[in-house]
Short mmCIF file of C-alpha atoms in Angstrom, two decimals:
data_model
loop_
_atom_site.label_atom_id
_atom_site.label_comp_id
_atom_site.label_asym_id
_atom_site.label_seq_id
_atom_site.Cartn_x
_atom_site.Cartn_y
_atom_site.Cartn_z
CA MET A 481 115.63 -3.99 -67.04
CA LYS A 482 112.97 -4.05 -69.69
CA LEU A 483 110.72 -1.06 -70.28
CA ARG A 484 107.73 -2.92 -68.91
CA GLY A 485 109.46 -3.48 -65.57
CA GLN A 486 110.54 0.14 -65.38
CA LEU A 487 106.95 1.26 -66.01
CA LEU A 488 105.65 -1.05 -63.29
CA ILE A 489 108.15 0.32 -60.78
CA ALA A 490 107.27 3.92 -61.73
CA ALA A 491 103.54 3.16 -61.43
CA ALA A 492 104.06 1.58 -58.00
CA LEU A 493 106.03 4.62 -56.81
CA ILE A 494 103.34 6.98 -58.09
CA ALA A 495 100.66 4.90 -56.38
CA LEU A 496 102.56 5.12 -53.09
CA LEU A 497 102.88 8.92 -53.22
CA PRO A 498 99.39 9.68 -51.76
CA LEU A 499 99.94 7.19 -48.93
CA THR A 500 103.36 8.68 -48.23
CA ALA A 501 101.91 12.20 -48.27
CA PHE A 502 99.10 11.11 -45.93
CA LEU A 503 101.53 9.51 -43.48
CA PHE A 504 103.76 12.58 -43.61
CA LEU A 505 101.09 15.29 -43.46
CA GLY A 506 98.92 13.62 -40.79
CA PRO A 507 101.28 14.32 -37.86
CA ILE A 508 101.95 17.85 -39.17
CA GLU A 509 98.19 18.55 -39.35
CA ARG A 510 97.67 17.27 -35.80
CA LEU A 511 100.58 19.38 -34.58
CA LEU A 512 99.23 22.51 -36.24
CA ARG A 513 95.72 21.84 -34.91
CA ALA A 514 97.03 21.34 -31.37
CA GLY A 515 99.00 24.59 -31.62
CA HIS A 516 95.95 26.47 -32.88
CA GLU A 517 93.75 25.02 -30.10
CA GLN A 518 96.32 26.05 -27.49
CA ALA A 519 96.51 29.57 -28.93
CA VAL A 520 92.71 29.91 -28.90
CA ALA A 521 92.50 28.59 -25.33
CA GLU A 522 95.18 31.05 -24.17
CA SER A 523 93.40 33.93 -25.93
CA ALA A 524 90.10 32.93 -24.31
CA ALA A 525 91.71 32.72 -20.88
CA ALA A 526 93.31 36.14 -21.32
CA ALA A 527 90.02 37.63 -22.52
CA ALA A 528 88.17 36.08 -19.57
CA SER A 529 90.67 37.60 -17.14
CA LEU A 530 90.22 41.05 -18.68
CA LEU A 531 86.43 40.71 -18.69
CA ARG A 532 86.51 39.57 -15.06
CA ALA A 533 88.53 42.67 -14.20
CA SER A 534 85.88 44.76 -15.99
CA ASP A 535 83.19 43.12 -13.84
CA VAL A 536 81.08 42.07 -16.82
CA LEU A 537 81.31 38.29 -16.56
CA PRO A 538 77.97 36.63 -15.66
CA GLU A 539 77.57 35.31 -12.15
CA PRO A 540 77.93 31.53 -11.89
CA LEU A 541 74.56 29.81 -12.02
CA PRO A 542 73.41 28.05 -8.83
CA ASN A 543 73.17 24.30 -9.30
CA GLU A 544 69.38 24.38 -9.06
CA GLN A 545 69.21 26.76 -12.06
CA LEU A 546 71.45 24.76 -14.40
CA GLY A 547 68.46 22.79 -15.68
CA THR A 548 66.06 25.74 -15.79
CA PRO A 549 64.56 26.36 -19.25
CA VAL A 550 65.51 29.57 -21.02
CA LEU A 551 63.67 32.21 -23.04
CA TYR A 552 66.24 34.07 -25.13
CA ARG A 553 65.44 37.77 -25.53
CA HIS A 554 66.89 38.83 -28.87
CA ALA A 555 68.13 42.39 -29.26
CA ALA A 556 66.08 44.41 -31.75
CA SER A 557 65.62 48.00 -32.85
CA GLY A 558 62.99 49.97 -34.73
CA ASP A 559 59.22 49.83 -34.58
CA ARG A 560 57.16 46.73 -35.19
CA MET A 561 53.42 46.68 -35.82
CA LEU A 562 51.54 45.14 -32.92
CA ASP A 563 49.07 43.05 -34.90
CA GLY A 564 49.42 39.45 -33.76
CA TYR A 565 51.37 38.42 -36.87
CA ALA A 566 55.03 37.36 -36.87
CA ASP A 567 55.94 38.82 -40.28
CA ASP A 568 58.19 41.49 -38.74
CA TRP A 569 59.76 38.97 -36.33
CA HIS A 570 61.34 36.85 -39.04
CA GLY A 571 65.07 37.44 -39.29
CA LEU A 572 65.23 38.86 -35.76
CA VAL A 573 64.66 35.63 -33.84
CA GLN A 574 66.95 32.60 -33.76
CA GLN A 575 65.54 30.73 -30.76
CA VAL A 576 61.98 29.89 -29.70
CA ALA A 577 60.72 28.25 -26.51
CA GLY A 578 58.22 25.46 -27.13
CA ILE A 579 55.77 24.63 -24.31
CA ASP A 580 53.87 21.36 -24.20
CA GLY A 581 51.96 20.68 -21.01
CA GLY A 582 54.57 21.29 -18.32
CA SER A 583 57.69 20.77 -20.44
CA VAL A 584 59.75 23.39 -22.27
CA HIS A 585 62.06 22.84 -25.24
CA ALA A 586 64.47 25.11 -27.13
CA ARG A 587 63.43 25.25 -30.79
CA PRO A 588 64.79 26.94 -33.94
CA ALA A 589 63.17 30.11 -35.24
CA ASP A 590 61.02 28.42 -37.88
CA ALA A 591 59.13 26.59 -35.11
CA LEU A 592 57.39 29.87 -34.32
CA ASP A 593 55.11 29.46 -37.36
CA GLU A 594 54.99 25.68 -37.59
CA GLY A 595 56.13 23.81 -34.51
CA ILE A 596 55.32 20.53 -32.82
CA ASP A 597 54.67 22.23 -29.47
CA PRO A 598 51.14 23.54 -28.80
CA VAL A 599 52.60 26.83 -27.56
CA ARG A 600 55.65 28.61 -29.00
CA VAL A 601 57.08 31.79 -27.51
CA ALA A 602 59.66 34.29 -28.79
CA ALA A 603 61.04 37.46 -27.20
CA LEU A 604 62.58 40.68 -28.51
CA GLU A 605 64.01 43.46 -26.37
CA THR A 606 64.29 47.08 -27.43
CA GLY A 607 65.62 49.32 -24.67
CA ALA A 608 63.23 49.14 -21.73
CA VAL A 609 60.53 47.30 -23.70
CA LEU A 610 60.07 43.54 -23.99
CA ASP A 611 58.06 42.26 -26.95
CA LEU A 612 56.59 38.77 -26.63
CA TYR A 613 54.94 36.63 -29.29
CA LEU A 614 52.92 33.50 -28.53
CA ARG A 615 51.71 31.19 -31.28
CA VAL A 616 49.17 28.63 -30.06
CA THR A 617 47.84 25.59 -31.87
CA ASP A 618 44.23 25.19 -30.73
CA ALA A 619 41.50 23.15 -32.44
CA THR A 620 38.81 24.74 -30.25
CA PRO A 621 39.49 28.49 -29.87
CA ALA A 622 37.14 29.99 -27.30
CA TYR A 623 36.53 33.49 -25.97
CA ALA A 624 35.11 34.67 -22.67
CA GLY A 625 31.33 35.05 -22.75
CA ALA A 626 29.14 37.87 -21.45
CA ASP A 627 27.51 35.33 -19.12
CA GLY A 628 30.80 34.79 -17.33
CA ARG A 629 31.81 31.74 -19.36
CA ALA A 630 35.59 31.37 -19.40
CA GLY A 631 37.55 31.21 -22.64
CA ASP A 632 41.18 30.69 -23.60
CA SER A 633 43.57 32.69 -21.44
CA VAL A 634 47.25 33.59 -21.12
CA THR A 635 48.99 34.51 -17.88
CA VAL A 636 52.48 36.06 -17.95
CA ARG A 637 54.62 36.46 -14.82
CA ILE A 638 57.84 38.47 -15.08
CA GLY A 639 60.17 38.17 -12.09
CA SER A 640 62.56 40.81 -10.77
CA THR A 641 65.85 40.41 -8.94
CA ARG A 642 64.52 42.91 -6.38
CA GLY A 643 61.95 40.48 -5.07
CA PRO A 644 58.63 38.85 -5.94
CA ASP A 645 56.68 42.00 -5.08
CA ARG A 646 58.52 43.96 -7.78
CA GLY A 647 57.57 41.69 -10.67
CA THR A 648 54.79 41.96 -13.24
CA LEU A 649 51.66 39.81 -13.50
CA LEU A 650 49.54 40.02 -16.65
CA ARG A 651 46.46 38.01 -17.59
CA PHE A 652 44.75 38.04 -20.98
CA ALA A 653 41.28 36.49 -21.36
CA PRO A 654 39.56 38.41 -24.17
CA ALA A 655 35.93 38.26 -25.25
CA SER A 656 36.95 38.65 -28.90
CA PRO A 657 40.10 38.92 -31.03
CA GLY A 658 41.72 42.28 -31.57
CA PRO A 659 43.77 44.87 -29.63
CA LEU A 660 44.03 44.64 -25.84
CA VAL A 661 45.26 47.15 -23.27
CA LEU A 662 46.24 46.44 -19.65
CA ARG A 663 48.16 48.32 -16.98
CA ASP A 664 51.02 46.81 -15.02
CA ARG A 665 51.78 47.17 -11.33
CA LEU A 666 53.22 50.66 -11.89
CA GLY A 667 50.29 51.82 -14.00
CA ARG A 668 52.20 51.62 -17.29
CA LEU A 669 50.30 50.63 -20.41
CA VAL A 670 50.77 47.11 -21.73
CA ARG A 671 49.51 46.80 -25.28
CA ALA A 672 48.70 43.52 -26.98
CA HIS A 673 46.87 42.04 -29.94
CA TRP A 674 45.04 38.69 -29.96
CA GLN A 675 44.77 37.31 -33.50
CA ASP A 676 42.72 34.41 -34.83
CA ARG A 677 44.69 31.93 -36.94
CA VAL A 678 43.65 29.00 -39.11
CA ASP A 679 45.08 26.50 -36.63
CA GLY A 680 44.49 28.44 -33.41
CA TRP A 681 45.48 31.94 -32.35
CA SER A 682 48.42 34.18 -31.54
CA LEU A 683 49.12 36.89 -28.99
CA GLU A 684 51.66 39.67 -29.44
CA LEU A 685 52.34 41.98 -26.52
CA ARG A 686 54.61 44.86 -25.61
CA VAL A 687 55.60 45.17 -21.95
CA PRO A 688 57.60 47.96 -20.27
CA VAL A 689 60.25 46.27 -18.14
CA GLU A 690 62.96 47.09 -15.63
CA PRO A 691 66.65 46.35 -16.29
CA ASP A 692 66.70 43.75 -13.48
CA LEU A 693 64.69 41.08 -15.29
CA ARG A 694 65.21 37.69 -13.74
CA SER A 695 62.62 35.23 -14.99
CA ILE A 696 59.42 34.83 -16.95
CA ALA A 697 56.63 32.26 -16.81
CA PHE A 698 53.70 31.52 -19.10
CA GLU A 699 50.46 29.67 -18.53
CA VAL A 700 48.11 29.06 -21.45
CA VAL A 701 44.70 27.58 -20.63
CA ASP A 702 42.90 25.93 -23.53
CA ARG A 703 39.13 25.88 -23.10
CA GLY A 704 36.21 24.66 -25.16
CA ALA A 705 33.08 26.46 -26.31
CA SER A 706 31.28 25.68 -23.04
CA GLY A 707 34.13 26.90 -20.87
CA GLU A 708 35.47 23.45 -20.03
CA THR A 709 39.24 23.13 -19.71
CA HIS A 710 40.86 21.06 -22.45
CA GLY A 711 44.45 21.53 -21.36
CA VAL A 712 46.96 23.71 -19.55
CA HIS A 713 50.42 24.53 -20.88
CA ALA A 714 52.64 26.02 -18.17
CA SER A 715 56.34 26.79 -18.58
CA GLY A 716 57.15 27.45 -14.94
CA PRO A 717 59.85 30.06 -14.27
CA MET A 718 62.19 30.44 -17.26
CA ARG A 719 65.50 32.26 -17.18
CA LEU A 720 65.50 35.39 -19.33
CA VAL A 721 68.80 35.41 -21.18
CA GLY A 722 69.97 37.84 -23.82
CA PRO A 723 72.72 40.13 -25.10
CA ASP A 724 74.52 42.20 -22.47
CA ASP A 725 75.46 45.67 -23.74
CA ARG A 726 78.28 46.17 -21.22
CA ALA A 727 79.77 42.77 -21.99
CA SER A 728 79.48 43.40 -25.74
CA ALA A 729 81.32 46.71 -25.42
CA ALA A 730 84.05 45.13 -23.29
CA LEU A 731 84.45 42.21 -25.69
CA THR A 732 84.68 44.55 -28.66
CA ALA A 733 87.34 46.60 -26.89
CA LEU A 734 89.52 43.50 -26.61
CA ALA A 735 89.68 43.33 -30.44
CA ILE A 736 89.51 39.53 -30.43
CA ALA A 737 87.46 38.33 -33.38
CA PRO A 738 85.54 36.18 -33.74
CA ALA A 739 84.73 35.64 -30.06
CA TRP A 740 81.61 34.89 -28.04
CA LEU A 741 80.81 35.26 -24.35
CA VAL A 742 78.40 32.57 -23.19
CA ASP A 743 76.83 31.63 -19.88
CA ALA A 744 77.07 28.25 -18.14
CA GLN A 745 74.41 26.76 -20.46
CA GLY A 746 76.05 28.06 -23.64
CA TRP A 747 73.65 30.95 -24.32
CA VAL A 748 75.35 33.85 -26.10
CA LEU A 749 75.64 37.04 -24.02
CA ALA A 750 78.05 38.99 -26.25
#
């Protein structure tokens, strides 16, 4: 055989090598992936059994709560200045609840400053204190007048697993921006700060809470300079979901990494 023919045969064989490797490695890759998926599933099942024995798994959600919107309360530590600005919230929050009329949407953290929803809410929890931050887009900010004229207002309802009479109801309707102080049902101080913004206003508040938090609801009433109502943004009851210290400790003790414990809607608990 001439040299040219030998070179053509060699070139053809070389050209076929990638196809041969692909046909050979494809089944091996699928086999390895299936084995890895099975190992992960078995590890997850074993971890779930151990967590169930430790009584830290979340209770199954009733069917009527599967579609309930969620406000994720991020774990935080340290002191934050209560000034109506979100500078010290950045880096601590991953999820924001956006409220538009009567609908609620889960949004990424950057929506807190610039979001498409008229009202954006974030939550941080430090021990027995719940910090809430509301950023409101409002072309006609209005404050309550001395003559009884109504202005913009925010109502917060925090529900308890011990019954509706054990919850917290807070209403903010200031006559001017600045610090606000209320008392809850138990007489504990609730501090807040209402801050004017270029595109509306913001409200940051710090609420003492019980460990049996169940739900939270917001209602923001947008009014004009004469007290007329321009719009109402109401979330309805939202599930308060966040890290569970007992579940985190139990998951860490299993020494399975990386691993996440999530509820029925996929929200991370540990």
